[in-house]
Amino acid sequence: MAVREIFAGMPWWVKWIAVPVIAIVVFGGLIASLLAFVVGLLFKILIFVILVGGLVFVVRKFMSSSSRSGW
């Protein structure tokens, strides 16, 4: 029995409202933890990019000012 055959005689609200709600209830914790992991990873990547950019900026600033002072 295919999924289409199972849902063939069901009203529209079962397919489009009841089944997604049940899926969110059952898999909600998994979805939330995956979403939290992805958001946390993106935040860490953003912090990494900002820190590396700041380091490059400081090193370039220091190198340009030390080359002019005659070191």
Coordinates of C-alpha atoms in Angstrom, one line a residue:
M1 CA 0.0 0.0 0.0
A2 CA 1.4 3.3 -1.1
V3 CA 1.1 6.5 0.9
R4 CA -1.0 8.0 -1.9
E5 CA -3.5 5.2 -1.6
I6 CA -3.7 5.7 2.2
F7 CA -4.4 9.5 1.9
A8 CA -6.7 9.1 -1.2
G9 CA -9.9 8.9 0.9
M10 CA -8.9 11.3 3.6
P11 CA -10.2 14.9 3.8
W12 CA -7.8 17.7 2.8
W13 CA -7.3 18.9 6.4
V14 CA -5.9 15.5 7.4
K15 CA -3.1 15.8 4.8
W16 CA -2.3 19.5 5.2
I17 CA -3.0 20.2 8.9
A18 CA -3.2 17.0 11.0
V19 CA -0.2 15.1 9.6
P20 CA 2.2 18.1 9.8
V21 CA 1.1 18.9 13.3
I22 CA 1.6 15.3 14.4
A23 CA 5.1 15.3 12.7
I24 CA 6.0 18.5 14.6
V25 CA 4.9 17.1 17.9
V26 CA 6.8 13.8 17.4
F27 CA 9.9 15.3 15.8
G28 CA 9.8 18.8 17.3
G29 CA 12.6 18.2 19.8
L30 CA 14.9 16.8 17.0
I31 CA 14.0 19.7 14.7
A32 CA 14.6 22.2 17.5
S33 CA 18.0 20.7 18.4
L34 CA 19.1 20.6 14.7
L35 CA 18.0 24.2 14.3
A36 CA 19.9 25.2 17.5
F37 CA 23.0 23.4 16.3
V38 CA 22.9 25.2 12.9
V39 CA 22.3 28.6 14.4
G40 CA 25.1 28.0 16.9
L41 CA 27.5 26.9 14.2
L42 CA 26.7 30.0 12.1
F43 CA 27.2 32.2 15.1
K44 CA 30.6 30.6 15.8
I45 CA 31.6 31.0 12.1
L46 CA 30.6 34.7 12.2
I47 CA 32.6 35.2 15.4
F48 CA 35.6 33.5 13.8
V49 CA 35.4 35.7 10.7
I50 CA 35.2 38.8 12.8
L51 CA 38.2 37.9 14.9
V52 CA 40.3 36.9 11.9
G53 CA 39.3 40.1 10.1
G54 CA 40.2 42.1 13.2
L55 CA 43.5 40.4 13.5
V56 CA 44.4 41.0 9.9
F57 CA 43.4 44.7 10.3
V58 CA 45.6 45.1 13.4
V59 CA 48.6 43.4 11.9
R60 CA 48.3 45.5 8.7
K61 CA 48.0 48.7 10.7
F62 CA 51.0 47.7 12.8
M63 CA 53.1 46.7 9.9
S64 CA 52.3 49.9 7.9
S65 CA 53.1 52.2 11.0
S66 CA 56.3 50.3 11.8
S67 CA 57.6 50.5 8.3
R68 CA 57.3 54.3 8.2
S69 CA 59.0 54.8 11.6
G70 CA 62.2 53.3 10.3
W71 CA 62.5 50.0 12.2

